[in-house]
Amino acid sequence: MDQALDLESACEHCGTHFIHATSQRFCCAGCEFVFGLIQSEGLARYYQIREANPPLCPLPAQSSSSNYDYCDDPEFIKKLSPDGLKIRFFLEGLNCTACLWLLEKLPDFCKDAASARVDMATSTIEIRRQPQASFAAIARTLNRFGYRPHPLRESEASAHLQLRERRQDLIRIGVAGALTGNIMILAVSLYGGATGHLADQFRWLSGLLALPILTYCAWPFYRSTLASLRSLQLNLDVPIVIAIFAGIATSLWSLAYNSGDVYFDSLSMLVFLLLSSRFILKGIQARQLRSTNLEDEILLGTVQRICANGKLEKISSLAVLKNDVIQIDTEGFIPVDGIVSSGTGLISNAVMTGESQPVPIAAGLKIEAGSRNLQGKWNLTVTHPPGETRLAKILRDTERSAQSKSQFIHFSDHISNWFISIVLISAAALVLFLGSDVQEGISRALALVIVTCPCVFGIAIPLSMSFAIRAAARKGIIVKNSDAIERLWNVKTLFFDKTGTLTKGEMSVLKMEATDESSLGIALALEKNENHPVARALVKYLQSQNVEALAVQNVIPFLGGGVCGERDGAFYCLKPVTSQVQEIQPSIIRSNYGLFRDQTLLALFELSDEPRDEALHLLSWARQENYATKMISGDRKSVVETCGQKLGFSADDIYSEITPENKAIELRNCSQLSAMVGDGANDAAALAAAHVGIAICGSLDVSLRAADVYLARPNLNAIIELFGIAKLTRSAIYRNLFFSASFNAVSGTLAACGLMTPLWAAVLMPVSSLTVVMSSAWTGKKLFSAKEG
Amino acid sequence: MNIIYFLMPLALLLGFSFAAAFVVSSWRGQFDDLETPAHRMLLDDENKSDSKKGTTT
C-alpha cells in the first residue's frame, strides 16, 4: 500500500479482503449485484446465518453468462428425468449452512420451482418444478445468485441401484449390531461362569440369535469368497469365511455334545465390525472418486448451440445431442466429434494426432473432440456427443488400464496370497500341536485366523493408488497406471528434450538471406511435407512471402532435421549450419538452417525458439530436490549449449546432436533410473526407454503408447505436482505397510500363544483395517485439497 | 430366577423392535443423506413464520 488513500476492507457479500481508493462496500460488481438481489428478495437473513455459522463460505459472485434454454428441451428433460418434473443439479459454490438456507428458499422467490432439496455431501440440489414451469428459469435464477448449476445426467437406474445397495448395507449393519449386542449380554454371563441349565439355554439362544448374522448379514463375505475360489485367487474374505465356518462347526459340536465353548459372540462381533468398516471404506471411495470421469475433468465446459430459429444459446457441453449444430468462435478444446458445416478458422489437432501445425477449417472437415480451436468462427454438426467421442474412448481405456494392477500391487497380491496361506497353515499346525487340548487349539487357531489380516495389501494400497491417479487427472496429468506412480519413486535423473519441452517449440524465422528467388522455391518444396518445427516455421514464413514451391524430386528427410531432394539433376539439401551470426539477444536461442546445392550455400535462414516461462522454475525445483537434470536434444551443439547455459545446465549434462534412436540408447545407458520428459511422437523411443516417460506434447493416444504420463496442458509445473503426488502416495503406503507389519506380528504372536481370545481378535482386526484405510484416506484428502495448479 | 423367562423374551422383543425400526427407516431413505440434516437443523423453521415476519422468538 503505497498510496495513503488506499483502504482495505472486506466485501460485504463475499468477505474477500480488497483494497480500494474510495470507500466501497463490494469487491466487484458481481458481488454488489448478488447482494442487491438477496436484499430485494427479502433474503437478508442469509448474511446473519452465514455470520453465525463460520467458517465463512467464499461465495461465488460472478454469475456466468450461461444460457440455460436447453433445460427446457423435451428431449433433454426426458434424458435426465423420468417423470419430467424433477432434475438434479450439481452446484458450484455450495459450501455452507447459509447456502443451504438460501437454496431451499428457492420456491419462495422462484415461482417455477415447487420444491428444492439440497444434498451437501454431493453438492447437489434436487428441484421439482411446478407443472408446465420452466427448468431454464430455475437454472437462471440459481445462476443469478452465483451458484453455477450443472444438470446431472446420472442414469436413474444406476443411482437407484447405488441407493439400494447402501440401504442394504446399512440394514445388514443394523441387524448385525442389534443381534450382536444381545448375544454379548448372554456371553457376559457365560464368561462370568454361568453353569448348569441356564448356561445351556444361553448357549442355544446365542446360537439362535447369531443365525441371521451368520447367514443374511455375512452374505457379502460368502459371495466374494465364492468368486475368489472360482478365479483361484485367495482374497481377504477367504480366511474370514474359513474362520466363520470353523467357528460355527466347533460351536455346533459343543452345543450337540453339551461341552466346550461356543464362539457365536466372537463371530457376530467380527461380522458386525467388518461390515461397519467396509461401509466406511465405501463412503470414502464414493466421496472422493464420485461422478467425475477423466473426460469431464478435461473437457467440461459450455458450447454455443444454434437453435431451430437460428438463435445462439450457451449450453453445458454435457447437454449437446447428436445432430445439434454448435458454433465455435472462442479459443479452446472442442468437446464433441463432428463435421464442419460452414465457416472458416484454424484448429490444432495436437492432442489427437500430435500434429501441432494448425489445420484450416473447411466445410466437410471432420473434427475430433480434444482438438483446439485457435481462431475463426465456424459451425459444427455433432456426430458424437461427449461420452461417445474417440477421445472419450481413449480416456476410458486409460482409466481401465489405470485400474489394472501394477507390479507393486501384483507383488502385494502375491504376498497377500502367501500371507493367507501361511496363516491358514499355521492355524492348522496350532490345532495339531495342541492335539491333546482340542478346545484350546481351536480357540487359538480361530483367534490367529481372525486377527491377522493382509488388508493393507488388499484395500489400503489400491485405494492410495486410485487417489493418486484421480488427483493427477484433476490437474490435467493423465497417468497411464499406478505402475507409473511407483516408478516415479525411484527416479533419480530427469532428462529433458529441448525443442517443444523446455522451449515453446514454436520456431519462427528471424532473418533470411537468399541468393535468388528460385532457391526459396526449392526450400519450400523440400520442407512442404515435413513435420518438424523448423520445417513448419520455414513453410509458414516462405508462404507469407508469397514464394511458390518449385518441383523437386526424391525428397528424403534424414534424422536431425535435414531434408534433401533433386531438381534438374542437381542435389539440394536443407540442413542445419554452424552459426555465423553473432548472438545479439542471449535470451533467444537461435538455429541457422541453410539450403545447399552440393556444397554451396544458396540461402540462410535464422530461426529462434524461446524457453518456456516456467522451465527455469521446474529446473531449480528439480535441482533443489537433488534430481540430476540433463538436457538431450537433436539440435546443433551451439544452439543446445546456449539454451542449456541459460537454463543452468552444466556442460556435462547437455547432450546435443542426438538422433531419436540414440536418445533411447543414451537413456538406457544412464546408470541411474531416469525419467524422460519429451514430445510424445518424436521422442517415443526415448520415452519408452526411460524408467518413466512423461509426454508433454504430441497426441494423447500415441503418447500413451510410449509414455506413462501425458500432460494435457503443456505446462511444465505439472511435473512438480506429479512428483509431489507420487511422494505423498509413497509415504502413505509405507506408513501403512509398517503399521500393518507390526500389528500382525504382535497380534499374531499373542493369538498363537493363547493370550488373545477370538473375541478380542474379532474386535482388533476390523479396527486395524479401518486404521490403514483412514490413513490412506487422510493422504487422499491432502492430495485433493492441494492447491490447483 | 424364573423371572428370567419373562425378562429375557421382553429384552429380546425390545431389541428386535428397535432393529425393526432401523430397518424400516433405512428402507424409507432416512439415512441416505447424513450431512445436510446436520446443517438444516441449525436453521430456524421459518415456513410458518414467513407470513408473519419478525415474530420469531
CSV table of C-alpha atoms in Angstrom, one decimal, chain A residues 278-290 459 462-463 466-467 773 777:
chain,number,residue,atom,x,y,z
A,278,ARG,CA,-16.4,-51.8,4.8
A,279,PHE,CA,-19.2,-49.4,4.9
A,280,ILE,CA,-16.9,-46.6,5.9
A,281,LEU,CA,-14.4,-47.6,3.2
A,282,LYS,CA,-17.2,-47.4,0.6
A,283,GLY,CA,-18.1,-44.0,1.8
A,284,ILE,CA,-14.6,-42.7,1.5
A,285,GLN,CA,-14.3,-44.1,-2.0
A,286,ALA,CA,-17.6,-42.7,-3.1
A,287,ARG,CA,-16.9,-39.3,-1.7
A,288,GLN,CA,-13.6,-38.7,-3.4
A,289,LEU,CA,-14.0,-40.6,-6.6
A,290,ARG,CA,-17.6,-39.8,-7.3
A,459,ILE,CA,-7.5,-52.5,0.4
A,462,PRO,CA,-5.1,-49.9,-4.2
A,463,LEU,CA,-7.0,-47.1,-2.5
A,466,SER,CA,-6.5,-44.7,-7.2
A,467,PHE,CA,-6.5,-41.4,-5.1
A,773,VAL,CA,-8.0,-47.2,5.3
A,777,ALA,CA,-8.0,-41.5,3.0
